[in-house]
mmCIF file of C-alpha atoms in Angstrom:
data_model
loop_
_atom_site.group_PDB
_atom_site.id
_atom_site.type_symbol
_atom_site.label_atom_id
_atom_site.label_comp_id
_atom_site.label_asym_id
_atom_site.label_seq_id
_atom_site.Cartn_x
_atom_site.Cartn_y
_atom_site.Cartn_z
ATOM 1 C CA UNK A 210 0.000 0.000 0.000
ATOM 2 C CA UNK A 211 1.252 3.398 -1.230
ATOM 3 C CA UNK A 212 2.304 6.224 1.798
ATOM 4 C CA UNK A 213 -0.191 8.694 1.854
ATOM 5 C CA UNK A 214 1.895 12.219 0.997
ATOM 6 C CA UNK A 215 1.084 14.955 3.842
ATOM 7 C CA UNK A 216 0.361 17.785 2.072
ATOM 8 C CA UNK A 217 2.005 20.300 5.136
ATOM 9 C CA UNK A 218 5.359 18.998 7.715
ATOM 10 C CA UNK A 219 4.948 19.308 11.019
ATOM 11 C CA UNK A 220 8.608 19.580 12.273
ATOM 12 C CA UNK A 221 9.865 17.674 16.032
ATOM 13 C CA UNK A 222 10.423 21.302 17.135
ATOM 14 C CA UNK A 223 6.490 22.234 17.040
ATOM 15 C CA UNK A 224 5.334 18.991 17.905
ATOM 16 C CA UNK A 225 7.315 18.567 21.250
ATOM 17 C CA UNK A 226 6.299 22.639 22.334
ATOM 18 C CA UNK A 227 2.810 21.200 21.399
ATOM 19 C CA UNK A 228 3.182 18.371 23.546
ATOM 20 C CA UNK A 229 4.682 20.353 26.346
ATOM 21 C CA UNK A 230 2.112 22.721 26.074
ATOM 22 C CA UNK A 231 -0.816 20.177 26.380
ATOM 23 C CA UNK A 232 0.921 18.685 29.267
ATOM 24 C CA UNK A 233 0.608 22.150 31.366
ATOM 25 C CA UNK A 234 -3.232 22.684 30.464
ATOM 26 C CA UNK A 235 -3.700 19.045 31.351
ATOM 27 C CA UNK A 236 -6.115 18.362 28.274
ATOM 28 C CA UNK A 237 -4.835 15.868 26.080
ATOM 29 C CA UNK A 238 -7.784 16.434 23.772
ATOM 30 C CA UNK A 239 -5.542 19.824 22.639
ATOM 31 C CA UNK A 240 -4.214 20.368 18.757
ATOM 32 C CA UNK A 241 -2.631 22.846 17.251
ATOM 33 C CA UNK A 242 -4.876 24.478 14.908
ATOM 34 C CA UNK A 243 -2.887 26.872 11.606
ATOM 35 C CA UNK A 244 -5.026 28.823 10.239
ATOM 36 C CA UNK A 245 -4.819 31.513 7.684
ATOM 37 C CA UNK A 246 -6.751 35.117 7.579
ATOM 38 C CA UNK A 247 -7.035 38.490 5.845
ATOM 39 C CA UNK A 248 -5.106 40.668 7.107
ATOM 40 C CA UNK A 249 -1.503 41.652 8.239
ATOM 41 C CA UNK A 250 0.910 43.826 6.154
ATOM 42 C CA UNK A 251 0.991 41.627 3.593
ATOM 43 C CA UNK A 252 -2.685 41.232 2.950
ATOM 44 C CA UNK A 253 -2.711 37.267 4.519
ATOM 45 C CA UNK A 254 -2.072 36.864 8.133
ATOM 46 C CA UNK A 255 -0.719 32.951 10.278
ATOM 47 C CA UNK A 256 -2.792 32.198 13.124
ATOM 48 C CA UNK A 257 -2.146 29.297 15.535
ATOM 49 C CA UNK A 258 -4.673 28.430 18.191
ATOM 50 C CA UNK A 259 -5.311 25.353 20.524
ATOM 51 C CA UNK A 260 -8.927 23.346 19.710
ATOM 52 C CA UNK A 261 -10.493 20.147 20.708
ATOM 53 C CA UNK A 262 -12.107 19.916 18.287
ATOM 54 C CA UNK A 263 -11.620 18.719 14.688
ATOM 55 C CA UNK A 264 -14.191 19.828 11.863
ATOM 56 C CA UNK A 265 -15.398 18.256 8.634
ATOM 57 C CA UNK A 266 -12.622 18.321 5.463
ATOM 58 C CA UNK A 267 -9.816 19.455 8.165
ATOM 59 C CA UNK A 268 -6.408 17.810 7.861
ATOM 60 C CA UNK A 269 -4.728 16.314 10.590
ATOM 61 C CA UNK A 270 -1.172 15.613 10.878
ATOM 62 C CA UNK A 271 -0.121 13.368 13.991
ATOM 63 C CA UNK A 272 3.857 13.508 14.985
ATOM 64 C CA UNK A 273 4.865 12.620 18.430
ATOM 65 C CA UNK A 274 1.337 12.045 19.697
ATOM 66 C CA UNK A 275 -0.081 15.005 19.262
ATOM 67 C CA UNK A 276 -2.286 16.944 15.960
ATOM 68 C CA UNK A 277 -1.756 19.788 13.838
ATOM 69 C CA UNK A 278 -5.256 20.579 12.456
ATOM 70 C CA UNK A 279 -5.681 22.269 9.086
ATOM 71 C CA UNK A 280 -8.983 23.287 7.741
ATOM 72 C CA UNK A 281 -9.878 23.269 3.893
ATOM 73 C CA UNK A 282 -9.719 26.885 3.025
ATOM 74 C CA UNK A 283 -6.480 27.527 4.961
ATOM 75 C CA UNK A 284 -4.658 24.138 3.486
ATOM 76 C CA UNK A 285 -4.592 25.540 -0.036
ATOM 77 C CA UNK A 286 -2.480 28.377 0.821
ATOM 78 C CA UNK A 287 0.124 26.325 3.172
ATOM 79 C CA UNK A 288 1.070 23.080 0.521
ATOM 80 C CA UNK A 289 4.122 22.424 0.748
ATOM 81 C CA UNK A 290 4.748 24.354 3.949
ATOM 82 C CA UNK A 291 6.270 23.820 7.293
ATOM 83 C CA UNK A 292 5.122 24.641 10.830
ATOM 84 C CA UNK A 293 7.980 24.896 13.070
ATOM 85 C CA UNK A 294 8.850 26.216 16.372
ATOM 86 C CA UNK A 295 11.790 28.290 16.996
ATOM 87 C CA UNK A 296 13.650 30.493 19.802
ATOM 88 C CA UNK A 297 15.774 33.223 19.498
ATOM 89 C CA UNK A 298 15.896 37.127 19.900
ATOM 90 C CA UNK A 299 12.519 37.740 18.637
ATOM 91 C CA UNK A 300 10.994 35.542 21.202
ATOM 92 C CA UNK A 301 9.935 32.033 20.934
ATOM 93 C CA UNK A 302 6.913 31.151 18.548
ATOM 94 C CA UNK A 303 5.253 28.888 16.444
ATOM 95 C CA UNK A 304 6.160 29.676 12.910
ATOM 96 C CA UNK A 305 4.945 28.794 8.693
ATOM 97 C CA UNK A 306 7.458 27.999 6.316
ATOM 98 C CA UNK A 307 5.333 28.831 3.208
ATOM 99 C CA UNK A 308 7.033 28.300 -0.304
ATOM 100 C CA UNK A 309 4.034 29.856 -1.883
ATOM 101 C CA UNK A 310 4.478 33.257 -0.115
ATOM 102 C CA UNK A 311 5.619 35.523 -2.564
ATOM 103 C CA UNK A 312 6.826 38.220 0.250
ATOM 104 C CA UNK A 313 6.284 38.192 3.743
ATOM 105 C CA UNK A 314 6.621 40.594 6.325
ATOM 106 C CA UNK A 315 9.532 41.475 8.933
ATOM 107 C CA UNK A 316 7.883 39.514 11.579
ATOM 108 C CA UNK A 317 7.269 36.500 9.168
ATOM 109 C CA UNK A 318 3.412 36.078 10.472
ATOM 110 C CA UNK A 319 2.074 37.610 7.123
ATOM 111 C CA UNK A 320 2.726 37.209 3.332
ATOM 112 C CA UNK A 321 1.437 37.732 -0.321
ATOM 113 C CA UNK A 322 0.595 34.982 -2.467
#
C-alpha cells in the first residue's frame, strides 16, 4: 500500500512545544490548529490556536502524539509548507514555512501569495 503524501510537515520542534504545552493545560484532547486570515501587512495573516475539536474536510497531521489541524480553506495556501517552532531574539513562537508566499513581512506572520 502506497504512503499517503502529507500535504504540510509538522517539524519535532512544534510537535514537542505542542506536547509540552498540552501537558501544562492538562487536556490531552488539545491540537494545534494553523489557520490563515485576511489581514496583516501583507494582505494574509498565520494564526495558531489550541482546539479540541476537529471539523469536517480538516487535515490532521499526527507527529509525536499530538495533531496539527488544518482546515480546507487555509490548506490551499500552506502546501508544501512547514510549521515549526523556533527560539531566538525575537521571542519564541510557532512559525509557517510557506514556499508559496511571494513576500512576507519582517515579523514572518504575514505574506502575499
Amino acid at each position: 500500500m502506497p504512503e499517503m503524501v502529507v500535504p504540510i510537515t509538522f517539524t519535532d520542534a512544534a510537535a514537542n512545544k505542542v506536547k509540552a504545552l498540552i501537558s501544562e493545560e492538562e487536556n490531552h484532547e488539545l491540537k494545534l490548529r494553523v489557520y490563515i486570515t485576511g489581514g496583516g501587512c501583507s494582505g494574509f495573516q498565520y494564526g495558531f490556536t489550541f482546539d479540541e475539536k476537529t471539523n469536517e474536510g480538516d487535515l490532521i497531521v499526527e507527529k509525536s502524539g499530538v495533531k496539527l489541524v488544518v482546515d480546507p480553506m487555509s490548506l490551499q495556501y500552506l502546501i508544501g509548507g512547514t510549521v515549526d517552532y523556533t527560539e531566538g531574539l525575537e521571542g519564541s513562537r510557532f512559525i509557517v514555512n510557506n514556499p508559496n508566499a511571494s513576500s512576507t513581512c519582517g515579523c514572518g506572520s504575514s505574506f502575499s501569495i
